[in-house]
């Protein structure tokens, strides 16, 4: 029998894979992809709670999370394009213009 | 094990494995392509949870729009010269420890907590399908956030265009 706990632990694992990607990778595109993974983990949690608590609000929230994810991807990728045009790199270690 | 259980484990295992593959690839194109099956299987989980509308939206928005956007940006940038030697950051070891601690905490929290029992279905909601129920939620209780979401998307469009366009001097 699949319970809410199964879904919560699955979402935690996917979220942590996203955290691992953000912390470990040097490529800024992969970091942005990892953020998408984390948002998806949150979506799994929200839908699971919505199902087990019989409340539609969770699914409406997932709808909003997807909206924000789309906006975030568009703006984030635009920033990457601008950054690459200026610095010719995607490595976050070399993006240190703000360093004193 | 019933069919539901088998399907859950199939979707969960494929989603986790493809997510792991996605964050460990050298080539960003491979990462994006691994995330596509990952999002498909998460959509499968949504179907198992009775959220058919969100499963369709997940496939349309994530794999159809966002992943294609990523692929277009990767194609737009000329990445042949920037192939790095090492993909992992110097702080990887520390990051792995932090993630391990976080994982233990979250799993223990998930296994030990209890949740309030299923609430009563809203009156009149039982005959509605999933799409109607989500639509009713969006257009009644969550009408204002819904309108605000359209504003967020509009600002994101302007932001993306302004950020990515070439400056006059270049």
Coordinates of C-alpha atoms in Angstrom, one line a residue:
Chain A
X1 CA 0.0 0.0 0.0
X2 CA 1.5 3.3 -1.1
X3 CA 1.0 5.9 1.6
X4 CA 1.7 9.6 1.9
X5 CA 5.1 8.9 3.5
X6 CA 6.2 7.1 0.3
X7 CA 5.6 10.2 -1.7
X8 CA 7.2 12.5 0.9
X9 CA 10.4 10.5 0.9
X10 CA 10.5 10.3 -2.9
X11 CA 10.0 14.1 -3.1
X12 CA 12.8 14.5 -0.5
X13 CA 15.2 12.4 -2.5
X14 CA 14.5 14.3 -5.7
X15 CA 14.8 17.6 -3.9
X16 CA 18.2 16.5 -2.4
X17 CA 19.4 15.5 -5.9
X18 CA 18.5 19.1 -6.9
X19 CA 20.4 20.5 -3.9
X20 CA 23.4 18.3 -4.8
X21 CA 23.4 19.6 -8.4
X22 CA 23.3 23.2 -7.2
X23 CA 26.1 22.7 -4.7
X24 CA 28.4 20.4 -6.8
X25 CA 28.2 21.5 -10.4
X26 CA 30.2 24.4 -11.9
X27 CA 28.1 24.7 -15.1
X28 CA 25.5 27.4 -14.5
X29 CA 23.0 25.7 -16.9
X30 CA 23.1 22.6 -14.8
X31 CA 22.6 24.6 -11.7
X32 CA 19.4 26.1 -13.2
X33 CA 18.2 22.6 -14.2
X34 CA 18.7 21.5 -10.6
X35 CA 16.5 24.3 -9.4
X36 CA 13.8 22.9 -11.8
X37 CA 14.3 19.5 -10.1
X38 CA 13.8 21.0 -6.7
X39 CA 10.6 22.7 -7.8
X40 CA 9.3 19.4 -9.2
X41 CA 10.0 17.7 -5.9
X42 CA 7.9 20.4 -4.2
X43 CA 5.1 19.8 -6.7
X44 CA 5.1 16.0 -5.9
X45 CA 4.7 16.9 -2.2
X46 CA 1.8 19.3 -2.9
X47 CA -0.1 16.9 -5.2
X48 CA 0.4 14.0 -2.7
X49 CA -1.0 16.1 0.2
X50 CA -3.8 17.3 -2.1
X51 CA -4.7 13.6 -2.8
X52 CA -4.5 12.3 0.7
X53 CA -6.2 15.3 2.4
X54 CA -8.9 15.5 -0.3
X55 CA -8.2 19.2 -0.9
X56 CA -7.9 20.7 -4.3
X57 CA -5.9 23.7 -3.1
X58 CA -2.6 21.7 -3.3
X59 CA -3.1 21.2 -7.0
X60 CA -3.9 24.8 -7.6
X61 CA -0.6 25.7 -5.8
X62 CA 1.3 23.3 -8.2
X63 CA -0.2 25.3 -11.1
X64 CA 1.3 28.5 -9.6
X65 CA 4.6 26.9 -8.9
X66 CA 4.8 25.8 -12.6
X67 CA 4.0 29.4 -13.6
X68 CA 6.8 30.7 -11.5
X69 CA 9.1 28.0 -12.8
X70 CA 8.5 29.0 -16.4
X71 CA 9.1 32.7 -15.5
X72 CA 12.2 31.8 -13.6
X73 CA 13.6 29.6 -16.5
X74 CA 13.0 32.4 -19.0
X75 CA 14.7 35.1 -17.0
X76 CA 17.4 32.8 -15.8
X77 CA 18.3 31.7 -19.3
X78 CA 18.2 35.4 -20.5
X79 CA 20.7 36.2 -17.8
X80 CA 22.9 33.3 -18.9
X81 CA 22.8 34.5 -22.5
X82 CA 23.8 38.0 -21.5
X83 CA 26.5 36.6 -19.2
X84 CA 28.0 34.3 -21.8
X85 CA 28.0 37.2 -24.3
X86 CA 30.1 39.2 -21.9
X87 CA 32.4 36.6 -20.2
X88 CA 32.5 33.7 -22.7
X89 CA 32.1 31.2 -19.9
X90 CA 29.5 29.2 -18.0
X91 CA 31.7 28.3 -15.1
X92 CA 30.4 29.8 -11.9
X93 CA 33.9 30.0 -10.5
X94 CA 34.9 32.4 -13.3
X95 CA 31.9 34.7 -12.8
X96 CA 33.4 36.9 -10.2
X97 CA 32.8 40.5 -11.4
X98 CA 31.3 41.5 -8.1
X99 CA 34.3 40.3 -6.1
X100 CA 35.9 43.2 -4.3
Chain B
X1 CA 1.7 -5.7 -4.5
X2 CA -1.1 -4.3 -6.5
X3 CA -0.8 -2.5 -9.8
X4 CA -0.7 0.9 -8.0
X5 CA 2.3 -0.1 -6.0
X6 CA 4.2 -1.5 -9.0
X7 CA 3.5 1.7 -11.0
X8 CA 4.6 3.9 -8.1
X9 CA 7.9 2.1 -7.7
X10 CA 8.5 2.1 -11.4
X11 CA 7.8 5.9 -11.8
X12 CA 9.8 6.7 -8.6
X13 CA 12.9 4.7 -9.5
X14 CA 13.0 6.0 -13.1
X15 CA 12.5 9.6 -11.9
X16 CA 15.3 9.3 -9.3
X17 CA 17.7 7.6 -11.6
X18 CA 17.2 10.0 -14.5
X19 CA 17.5 13.0 -12.2
X20 CA 20.8 11.6 -10.9
X21 CA 22.0 11.0 -14.5
X22 CA 21.0 14.6 -15.4
X23 CA 23.1 16.2 -12.7
X24 CA 26.2 14.1 -13.4
X25 CA 26.5 14.5 -17.2
X26 CA 29.4 16.4 -18.7
X27 CA 27.4 17.7 -21.6
X28 CA 24.5 20.1 -20.7
X29 CA 22.5 18.7 -23.7
X30 CA 22.6 15.2 -22.2
X31 CA 21.5 16.7 -18.8
X32 CA 18.4 18.3 -20.4
X33 CA 17.6 15.2 -22.3
X34 CA 17.7 13.1 -19.2
X35 CA 15.4 15.5 -17.4
X36 CA 12.7 14.9 -20.1
X37 CA 12.0 11.3 -19.0
X38 CA 12.3 12.4 -15.4
X39 CA 9.5 14.9 -15.8
X40 CA 7.4 12.4 -17.8
X41 CA 7.6 10.0 -14.9
X42 CA 6.8 12.6 -12.4
X43 CA 3.7 13.3 -14.6
X44 CA 3.0 9.6 -14.2
X45 CA 3.0 10.0 -10.4
X46 CA 0.6 12.8 -10.8
X47 CA -1.8 10.5 -12.7
X48 CA -1.4 7.9 -9.9
X49 CA -2.4 10.6 -7.4
X50 CA -5.5 11.5 -9.4
X51 CA -4.2 14.8 -10.8
X52 CA -4.7 14.2 -14.5
X53 CA -4.9 17.9 -15.4
X54 CA -1.6 18.6 -13.7
X55 CA 0.0 15.6 -15.4
X56 CA -0.9 17.0 -18.8
X57 CA 0.3 20.5 -17.8
X58 CA 3.5 19.0 -16.5
X59 CA 4.3 17.4 -19.8
X60 CA 3.2 20.5 -21.8
X61 CA 4.9 23.1 -19.7
X62 CA 8.0 21.3 -18.4
X63 CA 9.0 19.0 -21.3
X64 CA 7.3 20.9 -24.0
X65 CA 8.3 24.5 -23.1
X66 CA 10.9 24.8 -20.4
X67 CA 13.2 21.9 -21.6
X68 CA 13.0 23.1 -25.2
X69 CA 13.9 26.6 -24.0
X70 CA 17.0 25.2 -22.3
X71 CA 17.9 23.3 -25.5
X72 CA 17.5 26.4 -27.6
X73 CA 19.7 28.5 -25.2
X74 CA 22.4 25.7 -25.2
X75 CA 22.2 25.7 -29.0
X76 CA 22.5 29.5 -29.1
X77 CA 25.6 29.6 -27.0
X78 CA 28.7 28.3 -28.7
X79 CA 29.9 25.9 -26.0
X80 CA 32.6 24.1 -27.9
X81 CA 35.4 26.1 -26.4
X82 CA 34.3 26.0 -22.8
X83 CA 34.2 22.2 -22.2
X84 CA 35.7 22.1 -18.7
X85 CA 38.1 19.5 -17.4
X86 CA 36.4 19.0 -14.1
X87 CA 32.7 19.2 -13.7
X88 CA 32.6 19.0 -10.0
X89 CA 33.1 22.0 -7.7
X90 CA 35.9 22.1 -5.1
X91 CA 33.3 22.1 -2.4
X92 CA 31.8 18.8 -3.6
X93 CA 32.9 16.8 -0.5
X94 CA 31.3 19.3 1.9
X95 CA 28.2 19.5 -0.3
X96 CA 27.8 15.7 -0.2
X97 CA 28.1 15.7 3.6
X98 CA 25.5 18.4 3.9
X99 CA 23.1 16.6 1.6
X100 CA 23.6 13.3 3.4
X101 CA 22.7 15.0 6.8
X102 CA 19.7 16.7 5.2
X103 CA 18.6 13.3 3.7
X104 CA 18.8 11.5 7.1
X105 CA 16.8 14.4 8.7
X106 CA 14.1 14.4 6.0
X107 CA 13.7 10.6 5.9
X108 CA 13.5 10.4 9.7
X109 CA 11.0 13.3 9.7
X110 CA 8.9 11.6 7.0
X111 CA 8.8 8.2 8.8
X112 CA 8.1 9.5 12.3
X113 CA 5.4 12.2 11.6
X114 CA 1.7 11.5 11.4
X115 CA -0.7 13.4 9.3
X116 CA -4.4 14.3 10.0
X117 CA -6.7 11.8 8.5
X118 CA -8.5 12.4 5.2
X119 CA -10.8 15.4 5.3
X120 CA -14.4 15.2 4.1
X121 CA -14.8 15.9 0.4
X122 CA -16.4 19.3 -0.2
X123 CA -20.1 19.1 -0.8
X124 CA -20.9 18.8 -4.5
X125 CA -17.3 18.2 -5.4
X126 CA -17.6 14.5 -5.8
X127 CA -19.2 14.5 -9.2
X128 CA -16.6 16.9 -10.6
X129 CA -13.7 15.6 -12.6
X130 CA -10.1 16.6 -11.7
X131 CA -9.9 19.4 -14.3
X132 CA -13.3 20.9 -13.3
X133 CA -12.2 20.8 -9.6
X134 CA -8.9 22.6 -10.4
X135 CA -10.7 25.1 -12.6
X136 CA -13.3 25.8 -9.9
X137 CA -10.5 26.3 -7.4
X138 CA -8.5 28.7 -9.7
X139 CA -11.6 30.8 -10.7
X140 CA -13.1 31.1 -7.3
X141 CA -10.9 30.9 -4.2
X142 CA -7.6 31.6 -6.0
X143 CA -8.8 34.2 -8.6
X144 CA -6.5 37.0 -7.4
X145 CA -3.3 34.9 -7.3
X146 CA -4.3 33.6 -10.7
X147 CA -4.5 37.1 -12.2
X148 CA -1.2 37.9 -10.4
X149 CA 0.4 34.9 -12.1
X150 CA -0.4 36.4 -15.5
X151 CA 1.3 39.6 -14.4
X152 CA 4.4 37.6 -13.3
X153 CA 4.6 36.0 -16.7
X154 CA 4.2 39.3 -18.5
X155 CA 7.1 40.8 -16.4
X156 CA 9.2 37.7 -17.1
X157 CA 8.6 38.1 -20.9
X158 CA 9.8 41.7 -20.7
X159 CA 12.7 40.8 -18.4
X160 CA 13.9 38.1 -20.7
X161 CA 13.7 40.2 -23.8
X162 CA 15.5 43.2 -22.1
X163 CA 18.2 41.0 -20.6
X164 CA 19.0 39.0 -23.7
X165 CA 18.9 41.6 -26.4
X166 CA 22.1 43.0 -27.6
X167 CA 23.1 46.5 -26.4
X168 CA 23.3 49.3 -29.0
X169 CA 27.1 49.6 -28.8
X170 CA 27.8 45.9 -29.3

